[in-house]
PDB file of C-alpha atoms in Angstrom:
ATOM      1  CA  THR A1378     101.901  65.915  58.674  1.00  0.00           C
ATOM      2  CA  THR A1379     103.270  69.441  58.505  1.00  0.00           C
ATOM      3  CA  ALA A1380     101.112  71.848  60.472  1.00  0.00           C
ATOM      4  CA  LYS A1381     100.189  75.217  59.019  1.00  0.00           C
ATOM      5  CA  ALA A1382      98.358  78.127  60.617  1.00  0.00           C
ATOM      6  CA  GLY A1383      97.285  81.655  59.808  1.00  0.00           C
ATOM      7  CA  VAL A1384      96.648  83.111  56.367  1.00  0.00           C
ATOM      8  CA  LEU A1385      98.371  80.950  53.750  1.00  0.00           C
ATOM      9  CA  VAL A1386      99.778  82.420  50.538  1.00  0.00           C
ATOM     10  CA  ASP A1387      98.919  81.120  47.051  1.00  0.00           C
ATOM     11  CA  LEU A1388      96.209  78.725  48.208  1.00  0.00           C
ATOM     12  CA  PRO A1389      92.613  79.013  46.992  1.00  0.00           C
ATOM     13  CA  ARG A1390      90.157  80.342  49.531  1.00  0.00           C
ATOM     14  CA  ILE A1391      86.941  78.505  50.239  1.00  0.00           C
ATOM     15  CA  ASN A1392      84.023  80.613  51.476  1.00  0.00           C
ATOM     16  CA  TYR A1393      81.232  79.042  53.554  1.00  0.00           C
ATOM     17  CA  ASP A1394      77.775  80.226  54.482  1.00  0.00           C
ATOM     18  CA  ALA A1395      76.798  81.303  58.022  1.00  0.00           C
ATOM     19  CA  ASN A1396      76.223  77.641  58.993  1.00  0.00           C
ATOM     20  CA  GLY A1397      79.717  76.600  57.893  1.00  0.00           C
ATOM     21  CA  GLU A1398      78.304  74.702  54.926  1.00  0.00           C
ATOM     22  CA  ASN A1399      78.072  75.009  51.124  1.00  0.00           C
ATOM     23  CA  GLY A1400      81.717  75.847  50.461  1.00  0.00           C
ATOM     24  CA  SER A1401      82.632  77.581  47.224  1.00  0.00           C
ATOM     25  CA  LEU A1402      85.756  79.117  45.730  1.00  0.00           C
ATOM     26  CA  LEU A1403      86.143  82.836  46.389  1.00  0.00           C
ATOM     27  CA  LEU A1404      87.357  84.592  43.236  1.00  0.00           C
ATOM     28  CA  GLU A1405      88.599  88.167  43.634  1.00  0.00           C
ATOM     29  CA  PRO A1406      90.639  90.667  41.613  1.00  0.00           C
ATOM     30  CA  SER A1407      94.271  91.164  42.545  1.00  0.00           C
ATOM     31  CA  ARG A1408      94.579  93.696  45.376  1.00  0.00           C
ATOM     32  CA  ALA A1409      97.397  95.050  47.568  1.00  0.00           C
ATOM     33  CA  ASN A1410      97.222  96.282  51.160  1.00  0.00           C
ATOM     34  CA  LEU A1411      98.945  99.688  51.301  1.00  0.00           C
ATOM     35  CA  ILE A1412      99.436  99.491  55.090  1.00  0.00           C
ATOM     36  CA  PRO A1413     102.995  98.190  55.674  1.00  0.00           C
ATOM     37  CA  GLN A1414     102.344  96.703  59.152  1.00  0.00           C
ATOM     38  CA  SER A1415      98.680  95.801  59.142  1.00  0.00           C
ATOM     39  CA  GLU A1416      98.724  94.017  62.516  1.00  0.00           C
ATOM     40  CA  TYR A1417     101.051  96.349  64.430  1.00  0.00           C
ATOM     41  CA  LEU A1418      99.245  99.650  64.790  1.00  0.00           C
ATOM     42  CA  ASN A1419     101.946 101.025  67.090  1.00  0.00           C
ATOM     43  CA  GLY A1420     104.388 100.584  64.206  1.00  0.00           C
ATOM     44  CA  ILE A1421     102.466 103.065  62.052  1.00  0.00           C
ATOM     45  CA  SER A1422     103.782 106.631  62.072  1.00  0.00           C
ATOM     46  CA  TRP A1423     100.535 108.330  63.095  1.00  0.00           C
ATOM     47  CA  ASN A1424     100.480 112.077  62.471  1.00  0.00           C
ATOM     48  CA  GLY A1425      98.695 112.554  65.775  1.00  0.00           C
ATOM     49  CA  LYS A1426      97.094 110.707  68.689  1.00  0.00           C
ATOM     50  CA  ILE A1427      94.671 112.906  70.631  1.00  0.00           C
ATOM     51  CA  GLY A1428      93.375 111.500  73.915  1.00  0.00           C
ATOM     52  CA  VAL A1429      94.330 107.936  72.929  1.00  0.00           C
ATOM     53  CA  SER A1430      97.193 105.466  72.889  1.00  0.00           C
ATOM     54  CA  PHE A1431      97.655 102.045  71.275  1.00  0.00           C
ATOM     55  CA  ASP A1432      98.156  98.981  73.458  1.00  0.00           C
ATOM     56  CA  THR A1433      99.432  95.901  71.615  1.00  0.00           C
ATOM     57  CA  ASN A1434      98.515  92.196  71.933  1.00  0.00           C
ATOM     58  CA  THR A1435      95.485  92.982  74.072  1.00  0.00           C
ATOM     59  CA  THR A1436      92.901  90.342  73.181  1.00  0.00           C
ATOM     60  CA  THR A1437      92.192  87.506  70.764  1.00  0.00           C
ATOM     61  CA  SER A1438      91.742  88.761  67.204  1.00  0.00           C
ATOM     62  CA  PRO A1439      89.591  87.191  64.454  1.00  0.00           C
ATOM     63  CA  GLU A1440      92.758  85.266  63.527  1.00  0.00           C
ATOM     64  CA  GLY A1441      92.531  83.398  66.838  1.00  0.00           C
ATOM     65  CA  LEU A1442      95.756  84.868  68.229  1.00  0.00           C
ATOM     66  CA  GLU A1443      96.265  87.478  70.945  1.00  0.00           C
ATOM     67  CA  ASN A1444      97.518  90.065  68.472  1.00  0.00           C
ATOM     68  CA  SER A1445      94.886  92.808  68.357  1.00  0.00           C
ATOM     69  CA  ALA A1446      95.539  96.412  69.377  1.00  0.00           C
ATOM     70  CA  LEU A1447      93.495  98.571  71.713  1.00  0.00           C
ATOM     71  CA  LEU A1448      92.737 102.150  70.739  1.00  0.00           C
ATOM     72  CA  LYS A1449      92.618 103.168  74.397  1.00  0.00           C
ATOM     73  CA  GLU A1450      91.085 106.437  75.553  1.00  0.00           C
ATOM     74  CA  ASP A1451      92.707 108.474  78.293  1.00  0.00           C
ATOM     75  CA  SER A1452      90.767 110.098  81.142  1.00  0.00           C
ATOM     76  CA  SER A1453      90.419 113.508  79.467  1.00  0.00           C
ATOM     77  CA  ASN A1454      87.092 115.129  78.624  1.00  0.00           C
ATOM     78  CA  GLY A1455      87.206 115.635  74.869  1.00  0.00           C
ATOM     79  CA  SER A1456      87.753 113.763  71.621  1.00  0.00           C
ATOM     80  CA  HIS A1457      89.661 110.476  71.506  1.00  0.00           C
ATOM     81  CA  PHE A1458      91.181 109.726  68.097  1.00  0.00           C
ATOM     82  CA  ALA A1459      94.271 109.002  66.002  1.00  0.00           C
ATOM     83  CA  TYR A1460      94.889 110.322  62.515  1.00  0.00           C
ATOM     84  CA  LYS A1461      97.197 109.506  59.653  1.00  0.00           C
ATOM     85  CA  ASP A1462      97.906 111.253  56.328  1.00  0.00           C
ATOM     86  CA  PHE A1463      98.463 108.863  53.413  1.00  0.00           C
ATOM     87  CA  ASN A1464     100.120 109.562  50.057  1.00  0.00           C
ATOM     88  CA  LEU A1465      97.560 108.119  47.650  1.00  0.00           C
ATOM     89  CA  THR A1466      96.933 108.618  43.930  1.00  0.00           C
ATOM     90  CA  SER A1467      94.723 111.622  43.250  1.00  0.00           C
ATOM     91  CA  GLY A1468      91.463 110.790  41.473  1.00  0.00           C
ATOM     92  CA  SER A1469      91.512 107.129  42.552  1.00  0.00           C
ATOM     93  CA  THR A1470      89.006 105.214  44.678  1.00  0.00           C
ATOM     94  CA  TYR A1471      90.154 103.446  47.834  1.00  0.00           C
ATOM     95  CA  THR A1472      88.494 101.249  50.444  1.00  0.00           C
ATOM     96  CA  ILE A1473      89.650 101.455  54.078  1.00  0.00           C
ATOM     97  CA  SER A1474      88.870  98.618  56.489  1.00  0.00           C
ATOM     98  CA  LEU A1475      89.572  97.506  60.037  1.00  0.00           C
ATOM     99  CA  PHE A1476      88.339  94.692  62.238  1.00  0.00           C
ATOM    100  CA  ALA A1477      86.894  96.237  65.421  1.00  0.00           C
ATOM    101  CA  LYS A1478      85.429  95.123  68.730  1.00  0.00           C
ATOM    102  CA  SER A1479      84.050  97.240  71.573  1.00  0.00           C
ATOM    103  CA  ASN A1480      86.019  97.427  74.813  1.00  0.00           C
ATOM    104  CA  GLY A1481      83.852  99.089  77.435  1.00  0.00           C
ATOM    105  CA  ALA A1482      80.280 100.216  77.799  1.00  0.00           C
ATOM    106  CA  ASN A1483      78.843 101.518  74.526  1.00  0.00           C
ATOM    107  CA  ARG A1484      82.238 102.126  72.866  1.00  0.00           C
ATOM    108  CA  ASN A1485      81.979 102.414  69.095  1.00  0.00           C
ATOM    109  CA  LEU A1486      84.106 103.405  66.089  1.00  0.00           C
ATOM    110  CA  ARG A1487      84.124 106.227  63.546  1.00  0.00           C
ATOM    111  CA  PHE A1488      86.107 106.768  60.336  1.00  0.00           C
ATOM    112  CA  SER A1489      86.369 110.382  59.149  1.00  0.00           C
ATOM    113  CA  ASP A1490      88.264 112.087  56.331  1.00  0.00           C
ATOM    114  CA  GLY A1491      88.950 115.287  58.279  1.00  0.00           C
ATOM    115  CA  GLY A1492      88.176 117.296  55.144  1.00  0.00           C
ATOM    116  CA  LEU A1493      91.599 116.566  53.655  1.00  0.00           C
ATOM    117  CA  GLY A1494      92.262 114.912  50.296  1.00  0.00           C
ATOM    118  CA  TRP A1495      88.934 113.248  49.471  1.00  0.00           C
ATOM    119  CA  SER A1496      86.494 114.457  46.797  1.00  0.00           C
ATOM    120  CA  SER A1497      83.843 112.084  48.143  1.00  0.00           C
ATOM    121  CA  GLY A1498      84.212 112.813  51.847  1.00  0.00           C
ATOM    122  CA  PHE A1499      83.161 110.297  54.469  1.00  0.00           C
ATOM    123  CA  SER A1500      82.150 110.113  58.100  1.00  0.00           C
ATOM    124  CA  ALA A1501      81.100 106.592  58.990  1.00  0.00           C
ATOM    125  CA  ASN A1502      79.838 105.457  62.395  1.00  0.00           C
ATOM    126  CA  PHE A1503      80.039 101.770  63.335  1.00  0.00           C
ATOM    127  CA  ASN A1504      77.891 100.498  66.208  1.00  0.00           C
ATOM    128  CA  LEU A1505      79.913  97.615  67.648  1.00  0.00           C
ATOM    129  CA  THR A1506      77.055  96.423  69.852  1.00  0.00           C
ATOM    130  CA  ASP A1507      74.219  95.919  67.386  1.00  0.00           C
ATOM    131  CA  GLY A1508      76.352  95.626  64.233  1.00  0.00           C
ATOM    132  CA  THR A1509      74.933  98.574  62.301  1.00  0.00           C
ATOM    133  CA  ALA A1510      76.705 101.296  60.340  1.00  0.00           C
ATOM    134  CA  THR A1511      75.899 104.782  59.067  1.00  0.00           C
ATOM    135  CA  GLY A1512      77.951 105.990  56.123  1.00  0.00           C
ATOM    136  CA  GLY A1513      79.982 102.772  55.834  1.00  0.00           C
ATOM    137  CA  ASN A1514      79.700  98.992  55.764  1.00  0.00           C
ATOM    138  CA  ILE A1515      79.917  96.525  58.648  1.00  0.00           C
ATOM    139  CA  GLU A1516      80.132  92.720  58.657  1.00  0.00           C
ATOM    140  CA  SER A1517      79.952  90.455  61.692  1.00  0.00           C
ATOM    141  CA  MET A1518      82.971  88.194  62.165  1.00  0.00           C
ATOM    142  CA  GLY A1519      81.734  86.501  65.367  1.00  0.00           C
ATOM    143  CA  ASN A1520      82.785  86.879  69.014  1.00  0.00           C
ATOM    144  CA  GLY A1521      81.932  90.589  69.011  1.00  0.00           C
ATOM    145  CA  TRP A1522      84.234  91.392  66.091  1.00  0.00           C
ATOM    146  CA  TYR A1523      83.101  93.340  63.032  1.00  0.00           C
ATOM    147  CA  ARG A1524      84.860  94.272  59.825  1.00  0.00           C
ATOM    148  CA  CYS A1525      84.224  97.973  59.266  1.00  0.00           C
ATOM    149  CA  SER A1526      84.879  99.629  55.918  1.00  0.00           C
ATOM    150  CA  VAL A1527      84.387 102.875  54.027  1.00  0.00           C
ATOM    151  CA  THR A1528      85.110 103.896  50.427  1.00  0.00           C
ATOM    152  CA  GLY A1529      86.210 107.288  49.093  1.00  0.00           C
ATOM    153  CA  THR A1530      87.746 108.965  46.057  1.00  0.00           C
ATOM    154  CA  THR A1531      90.831 111.132  46.465  1.00  0.00           C
ATOM    155  CA  ASN A1532      91.301 114.659  45.069  1.00  0.00           C
ATOM    156  CA  ALA A1533      94.855 115.217  46.318  1.00  0.00           C
ATOM    157  CA  THR A1534      98.028 113.214  46.858  1.00  0.00           C
ATOM    158  CA  THR A1535      97.698 113.585  50.641  1.00  0.00           C
ATOM    159  CA  SER A1536      94.546 112.067  52.119  1.00  0.00           C
ATOM    160  CA  ARG A1537      93.663 111.900  55.810  1.00  0.00           C
ATOM    161  CA  LEU A1538      92.017 109.173  57.863  1.00  0.00           C
ATOM    162  CA  ILE A1539      90.806 109.796  61.416  1.00  0.00           C
ATOM    163  CA  ILE A1540      89.865 106.855  63.651  1.00  0.00           C
ATOM    164  CA  TYR A1541      87.688 107.797  66.635  1.00  0.00           C
ATOM    165  CA  SER A1542      86.645 105.907  69.718  1.00  0.00           C
ATOM    166  CA  LEU A1543      83.031 106.916  70.392  1.00  0.00           C
ATOM    167  CA  LEU A1544      80.771 106.818  73.419  1.00  0.00           C
ATOM    168  CA  GLY A1545      77.533 105.891  71.700  1.00  0.00           C
ATOM    169  CA  THR A1546      77.631 108.352  68.805  1.00  0.00           C
ATOM    170  CA  ALA A1547      79.520 111.081  70.698  1.00  0.00           C
ATOM    171  CA  SER A1548      83.129 111.762  69.659  1.00  0.00           C
ATOM    172  CA  SER A1549      83.678 114.120  72.618  1.00  0.00           C
ATOM    173  CA  TYR A1550      83.193 112.603  76.076  1.00  0.00           C
ATOM    174  CA  GLN A1551      84.806 111.961  79.453  1.00  0.00           C
ATOM    175  CA  GLY A1552      87.200 109.043  79.052  1.00  0.00           C
ATOM    176  CA  ASP A1553      87.805 106.487  81.788  1.00  0.00           C
ATOM    177  CA  GLY A1554      91.447 105.701  80.969  1.00  0.00           C
ATOM    178  CA  SER A1555      90.902 102.066  79.978  1.00  0.00           C
ATOM    179  CA  SER A1556      88.004 101.709  77.512  1.00  0.00           C
ATOM    180  CA  GLY A1557      88.054 102.108  73.759  1.00  0.00           C
ATOM    181  CA  VAL A1558      88.028  99.854  70.715  1.00  0.00           C
ATOM    182  CA  PHE A1559      89.994  96.703  69.913  1.00  0.00           C
ATOM    183  CA  LEU A1560      91.410  96.853  66.364  1.00  0.00           C
ATOM    184  CA  TYR A1561      93.004  94.329  64.026  1.00  0.00           C
ATOM    185  CA  GLY A1562      93.877  93.984  60.348  1.00  0.00           C
ATOM    186  CA  PHE A1563      94.252  97.557  59.027  1.00  0.00           C
ATOM    187  CA  GLN A1564      93.827  97.672  55.254  1.00  0.00           C
ATOM    188  CA  ILE A1565      93.755 100.347  52.545  1.00  0.00           C
ATOM    189  CA  GLU A1566      93.302  99.048  49.017  1.00  0.00           C
ATOM    190  CA  ALA A1567      92.612 100.560  45.607  1.00  0.00           C
ATOM    191  CA  GLY A1568      89.039  99.623  44.705  1.00  0.00           C
ATOM    192  CA  SER A1569      85.399 100.469  45.300  1.00  0.00           C
ATOM    193  CA  TYR A1570      84.676  97.638  47.758  1.00  0.00           C
ATOM    194  CA  VAL A1571      86.452  95.690  50.480  1.00  0.00           C
ATOM    195  CA  SER A1572      88.240  92.476  49.533  1.00  0.00           C
ATOM    196  CA  SER A1573      89.558  89.663  51.681  1.00  0.00           C
ATOM    197  CA  TYR A1574      92.023  90.720  54.359  1.00  0.00           C
ATOM    198  CA  ILE A1575      95.621  90.915  53.048  1.00  0.00           C
ATOM    199  CA  PRO A1576      98.079  90.740  55.974  1.00  0.00           C
ATOM    200  CA  THR A1577     101.360  92.638  55.772  1.00  0.00           C
ATOM    201  CA  HIS A1578     104.110  91.961  58.314  1.00  0.00           C
TER     202      HIS A1578
END
């Protein structure tokens, strides 16, 4: 037989419960991922990387391949984040999501709007140890991975997203030069909730 792997196009998706049983068709509205290279974070033209860098192919992602990125902190004492300005439609609602996994003691994730381009501003903290979120949504994907998402409405054509590596809940701390957050599957979609991951290559 012909072998197939990864996310397959134009095939119905079957969702299962937490025990891997009771499969049912997953029906969703049509969505598009606005990130052009959703699995290559170094290929994104970030507006700035402060106290961080992106390492590629660092650990096994939820896809089962070694294709996740590491948002790696440097050894500076300060904030550790990357930010990107997106050209979105003013007055529209978008949901931003990433798969994330802690790399290091008590390393967590934050999404922030930076006060630019969102009428419903957001600052969402994701605890990647106990799987809880403040200001956003988090879903366990197994093996320490979580899908983290936040929703906002734009009020300008340029809207900012800041992705922080946190120490606990602190965005400013002494980095160790190797810790941070593993990331995979970057998605921005028009809509008020997160849909299934849509890979773009």
